mmCIF file of C-alpha atoms in Angstrom:
data_model
loop_
_atom_site.group_PDB
_atom_site.id
_atom_site.type_symbol
_atom_site.label_atom_id
_atom_site.label_comp_id
_atom_site.label_asym_id
_atom_site.label_seq_id
_atom_site.Cartn_x
_atom_site.Cartn_y
_atom_site.Cartn_z
ATOM 1 C CA MET A 1 -32.671 18.305 11.378
ATOM 2 C CA ASN A 2 -35.249 19.444 8.769
ATOM 3 C CA ARG A 3 -38.895 20.602 9.720
ATOM 4 C CA LYS A 4 -40.216 16.942 10.559
ATOM 5 C CA GLY A 5 -37.417 16.107 12.967
ATOM 6 C CA GLU A 6 -35.580 13.864 10.812
ATOM 7 C CA ARG A 7 -31.920 13.915 10.651
ATOM 8 C CA LYS A 8 -30.124 15.141 7.395
ATOM 9 C CA LEU A 9 -27.994 12.671 5.091
ATOM 10 C CA TYR A 10 -25.204 15.748 4.369
ATOM 11 C CA TYR A 11 -23.618 15.882 7.462
ATOM 12 C CA THR A 12 -23.505 15.195 10.711
ATOM 13 C CA GLY A 13 -20.804 17.110 12.627
ATOM 14 C CA ASN A 14 -19.400 14.260 14.084
ATOM 15 C CA GLY A 15 -16.174 14.792 12.296
ATOM 16 C CA ASP A 16 -15.500 18.381 13.451
ATOM 17 C CA SER A 17 -13.387 17.713 16.228
ATOM 18 C CA GLY A 18 -10.459 16.061 13.344
ATOM 19 C CA PHE A 19 -11.691 12.930 14.336
ATOM 20 C CA SER A 20 -13.835 10.406 11.105
ATOM 21 C CA TYR A 21 -15.064 7.330 12.148
ATOM 22 C CA THR A 22 -14.658 3.854 10.962
ATOM 23 C CA LEU A 23 -16.685 0.524 11.409
ATOM 24 C CA LYS A 24 -14.174 -0.134 14.617
ATOM 25 C CA GLN A 25 -12.757 2.624 15.628
ATOM 26 C CA ARG A 26 -12.640 6.513 15.725
ATOM 27 C CA LEU A 27 -9.718 7.609 13.960
ATOM 28 C CA SER A 28 -7.475 11.120 13.188
ATOM 29 C CA LYS A 29 -8.391 12.474 10.226
ATOM 30 C CA ASP A 30 -4.904 12.037 9.617
ATOM 31 C CA SER A 31 -4.199 9.007 9.984
ATOM 32 C CA ASP A 32 -3.199 6.545 7.498
ATOM 33 C CA LEU A 33 -6.431 5.017 7.792
ATOM 34 C CA ILE A 34 -8.503 7.963 6.922
ATOM 35 C CA GLU A 35 -5.988 8.967 3.941
ATOM 36 C CA ALA A 36 -5.707 5.310 2.394
ATOM 37 C CA ILE A 37 -9.831 5.871 2.281
ATOM 38 C CA GLY A 38 -9.447 9.927 1.099
ATOM 39 C CA ASP A 39 -6.907 8.580 -1.973
ATOM 40 C CA ILE A 40 -9.770 6.106 -2.839
ATOM 41 C CA ASP A 41 -12.295 8.440 -2.745
ATOM 42 C CA GLU A 42 -10.431 11.004 -5.129
ATOM 43 C CA LEU A 43 -9.376 8.895 -7.406
ATOM 44 C CA GLN A 44 -12.949 7.658 -7.638
ATOM 45 C CA ALA A 45 -14.199 11.195 -8.028
ATOM 46 C CA PHE A 46 -11.611 11.967 -11.105
ATOM 47 C CA LEU A 47 -12.527 8.196 -12.543
ATOM 48 C CA GLY A 48 -15.544 9.461 -12.985
ATOM 49 C CA TYR A 49 -14.968 12.699 -14.713
ATOM 50 C CA ALA A 50 -12.382 10.963 -16.836
ATOM 51 C CA TRP A 51 -15.564 8.688 -17.605
ATOM 52 C CA SER A 52 -17.637 11.872 -18.123
ATOM 53 C CA LYS A 53 -15.396 12.626 -20.653
ATOM 54 C CA THR A 54 -14.717 9.438 -23.110
ATOM 55 C CA LYS A 55 -16.675 8.342 -25.650
ATOM 56 C CA GLU A 56 -15.322 4.957 -25.614
ATOM 57 C CA LYS A 57 -18.348 2.576 -24.290
ATOM 58 C CA ASP A 58 -15.174 -0.732 -23.729
ATOM 59 C CA VAL A 59 -13.527 2.730 -21.439
ATOM 60 C CA LYS A 60 -16.202 3.906 -19.829
ATOM 61 C CA ASP A 61 -17.401 0.058 -18.661
ATOM 62 C CA ILE A 62 -13.778 -0.374 -16.944
ATOM 63 C CA ILE A 63 -13.920 3.438 -15.432
ATOM 64 C CA GLU A 64 -17.554 2.058 -13.806
ATOM 65 C CA GLN A 65 -16.298 -1.428 -13.337
ATOM 66 C CA VAL A 66 -13.059 -0.261 -10.667
ATOM 67 C CA ILE A 67 -15.161 2.290 -9.670
ATOM 68 C CA TYR A 68 -17.744 -0.356 -7.754
ATOM 69 C CA ASN A 69 -14.047 -2.433 -7.327
ATOM 70 C CA LEU A 70 -12.385 0.464 -5.567
ATOM 71 C CA TYR A 71 -15.901 1.078 -2.886
ATOM 72 C CA LEU A 72 -14.970 -3.040 -2.461
ATOM 73 C CA ILE A 73 -11.297 -1.798 -1.049
ATOM 74 C CA ASN A 74 -12.638 1.312 0.740
ATOM 75 C CA ALA A 75 -14.476 -0.806 2.910
ATOM 76 C CA LYS A 76 -12.592 -3.618 2.983
ATOM 77 C CA ILE A 77 -9.728 -1.526 5.040
ATOM 78 C CA ALA A 78 -12.794 0.480 6.998
ATOM 79 C CA GLY A 79 -13.240 -2.483 8.056
ATOM 80 C CA PHE A 80 -16.939 -3.517 6.866
ATOM 81 C CA GLU A 81 -16.383 -5.980 3.905
ATOM 82 C CA LYS A 82 -15.466 -9.306 5.746
ATOM 83 C CA LYS A 83 -14.759 -11.318 2.594
ATOM 84 C CA ASP A 84 -11.051 -10.979 0.867
ATOM 85 C CA PHE A 85 -10.638 -9.020 -2.223
ATOM 86 C CA SER A 86 -10.335 -11.090 -4.836
ATOM 87 C CA GLU A 87 -7.030 -12.040 -6.514
ATOM 88 C CA GLU A 88 -9.352 -12.208 -9.840
ATOM 89 C CA GLU A 89 -10.071 -8.722 -9.863
ATOM 90 C CA THR A 90 -6.366 -7.635 -10.178
ATOM 91 C CA LYS A 91 -6.336 -11.192 -13.174
ATOM 92 C CA ILE A 92 -8.799 -9.184 -14.956
ATOM 93 C CA LEU A 93 -6.702 -5.380 -15.276
ATOM 94 C CA GLU A 94 -3.288 -7.486 -16.191
ATOM 95 C CA LYS A 95 -6.177 -8.501 -19.081
ATOM 96 C CA LEU A 96 -6.895 -6.030 -19.717
ATOM 97 C CA ILE A 97 -3.806 -4.015 -19.566
ATOM 98 C CA ASP A 98 -2.286 -6.787 -22.081
ATOM 99 C CA SER A 99 -5.317 -6.383 -24.590
ATOM 100 C CA TYR A 100 -5.059 -2.055 -24.533
ATOM 101 C CA ALA A 101 -1.314 -2.166 -25.044
ATOM 102 C CA GLY A 102 -1.980 -4.798 -27.815
ATOM 103 C CA LYS A 103 -4.013 -1.160 -29.269
ATOM 104 C CA ILE A 104 -1.491 0.853 -29.006
ATOM 105 C CA LYS A 105 2.387 1.663 -30.594
ATOM 106 C CA PRO A 106 4.956 0.733 -28.005
ATOM 107 C CA ILE A 107 7.143 3.300 -26.259
ATOM 108 C CA LYS A 108 10.654 3.449 -25.282
ATOM 109 C CA LYS A 109 10.836 6.570 -24.012
ATOM 110 C CA PHE A 110 8.697 8.893 -21.225
ATOM 111 C CA VAL A 111 5.800 10.233 -23.039
ATOM 112 C CA TYR A 112 5.038 13.951 -22.076
ATOM 113 C CA PRO A 113 2.007 13.824 -19.994
ATOM 114 C CA LEU A 114 -0.327 16.017 -22.521
ATOM 115 C CA GLY A 115 -3.328 15.036 -24.645
ATOM 116 C CA THR A 116 -7.090 14.756 -25.257
ATOM 117 C CA GLU A 117 -9.001 15.900 -22.177
ATOM 118 C CA SER A 118 -10.682 12.513 -21.235
ATOM 119 C CA ALA A 119 -6.796 10.973 -22.245
ATOM 120 C CA VAL A 120 -5.592 13.696 -19.724
ATOM 121 C CA LEU A 121 -7.902 12.931 -17.328
ATOM 122 C CA LEU A 122 -6.979 9.438 -16.988
ATOM 123 C CA ASN A 123 -3.812 10.395 -16.960
ATOM 124 C CA VAL A 124 -4.564 12.441 -13.222
ATOM 125 C CA CYS A 125 -6.238 9.210 -12.588
ATOM 126 C CA ARG A 126 -2.677 7.471 -12.714
ATOM 127 C CA THR A 127 -0.921 9.680 -10.502
ATOM 128 C CA LEU A 128 -4.061 9.286 -8.382
ATOM 129 C CA ALA A 129 -4.291 5.517 -8.370
ATOM 130 C CA ARG A 130 -0.131 5.951 -7.369
ATOM 131 C CA LYS A 131 -0.478 8.102 -4.182
ATOM 132 C CA ALA A 132 -3.744 5.411 -3.033
ATOM 133 C CA GLU A 133 -1.776 2.940 -3.331
ATOM 134 C CA ARG A 134 0.974 4.333 -1.239
ATOM 135 C CA HIS A 135 -1.434 5.096 1.907
ATOM 136 C CA VAL A 136 -2.786 1.722 1.308
ATOM 137 C CA VAL A 137 0.745 -0.208 1.873
ATOM 138 C CA LYS A 138 0.730 1.881 4.940
ATOM 139 C CA ILE A 139 -2.699 0.123 6.531
ATOM 140 C CA ASN A 140 -2.989 -2.794 4.588
ATOM 141 C CA GLY A 141 -0.780 -5.925 3.411
ATOM 142 C CA GLU A 142 -3.677 -8.088 2.135
ATOM 143 C CA LYS A 143 -1.790 -9.306 -0.957
ATOM 144 C CA SER A 144 -4.448 -8.804 -3.152
ATOM 145 C CA ILE A 145 -5.504 -5.605 -2.835
ATOM 146 C CA LEU A 146 -2.197 -4.276 -2.672
ATOM 147 C CA SER A 147 -1.939 -6.419 -5.986
ATOM 148 C CA TYR A 148 -4.957 -5.018 -7.691
ATOM 149 C CA MET A 149 -3.911 -1.747 -6.551
ATOM 150 C CA ASN A 150 -0.177 -1.069 -8.421
ATOM 151 C CA ARG A 151 -1.920 -3.472 -11.528
ATOM 152 C CA LEU A 152 -4.991 -0.248 -11.460
ATOM 153 C CA SER A 153 -2.024 2.483 -12.562
ATOM 154 C CA SER A 154 -0.474 1.134 -15.086
ATOM 155 C CA LEU A 155 -4.546 0.494 -16.592
ATOM 156 C CA LEU A 156 -4.572 3.844 -16.386
ATOM 157 C CA TYR A 157 -1.663 4.417 -17.973
ATOM 158 C CA VAL A 158 -2.609 2.189 -20.864
ATOM 159 C CA LEU A 159 -5.283 3.890 -21.034
ATOM 160 C CA TYR A 160 -4.243 6.950 -21.257
ATOM 161 C CA ARG A 161 -2.616 6.252 -23.805
ATOM 162 C CA TYR A 162 -5.616 4.378 -25.540
ATOM 163 C CA GLU A 163 -7.454 7.345 -25.397
ATOM 164 C CA ASN A 164 -4.856 9.319 -27.357
ATOM 165 C CA GLU A 165 -4.181 7.682 -30.321
ATOM 166 C CA LYS A 166 -7.684 6.498 -30.597
ATOM 167 C CA ASN A 167 -8.740 10.454 -31.010
ATOM 168 C CA GLY A 168 -5.446 10.966 -33.488
ATOM 169 C CA PHE A 169 -3.500 12.577 -31.181
ATOM 170 C CA LYS A 170 0.462 11.617 -31.364
ATOM 171 C CA ASP A 171 2.336 10.749 -27.986
ATOM 172 C CA GLU A 172 5.253 13.336 -27.603
ATOM 173 C CA THR A 173 8.147 11.495 -25.589
ATOM 174 C CA PHE A 174 11.226 12.704 -24.263
ATOM 175 C CA ASP A 175 14.494 10.758 -24.668
ATOM 176 C CA VAL A 176 16.726 11.246 -21.090
ATOM 177 C CA LYS A 177 20.129 10.517 -23.143
#
């Protein structure tokens, strides 16, 4: 409490015993649901970091929409959102993937995770999206959410490569042969 007797919004102390709360339940902080929510939160934070580093307005707009959709997904899996997550959002990601893939050189080899700061951050976000997807799969069977999480990492990979090309960084590739 502050001097006026108002509750502080930055901490509650409710989680001090290793439990967290969703709308419906009290859960151990190591539960699959809390892991999924935390992974999405971590992804959103890094997307914000990537947003701050890119100079591309179109990429900033995409990142903002993805962050918004991840809030909707977190609300849904935590039990706050009653309506289904729209499959249209996955179709939008697919259109973006196709559009940005058309702006970059095709590859047939593995690409080393190098490049400009904004590009590398998008690649980090790609790996975080994959991690979040693995936890979401454990706790949520809603096809629209699973499809969105799966496409998101593909979009982030294409944006990573787009950022590099746009800024003159040439991909370094690795051939497994």
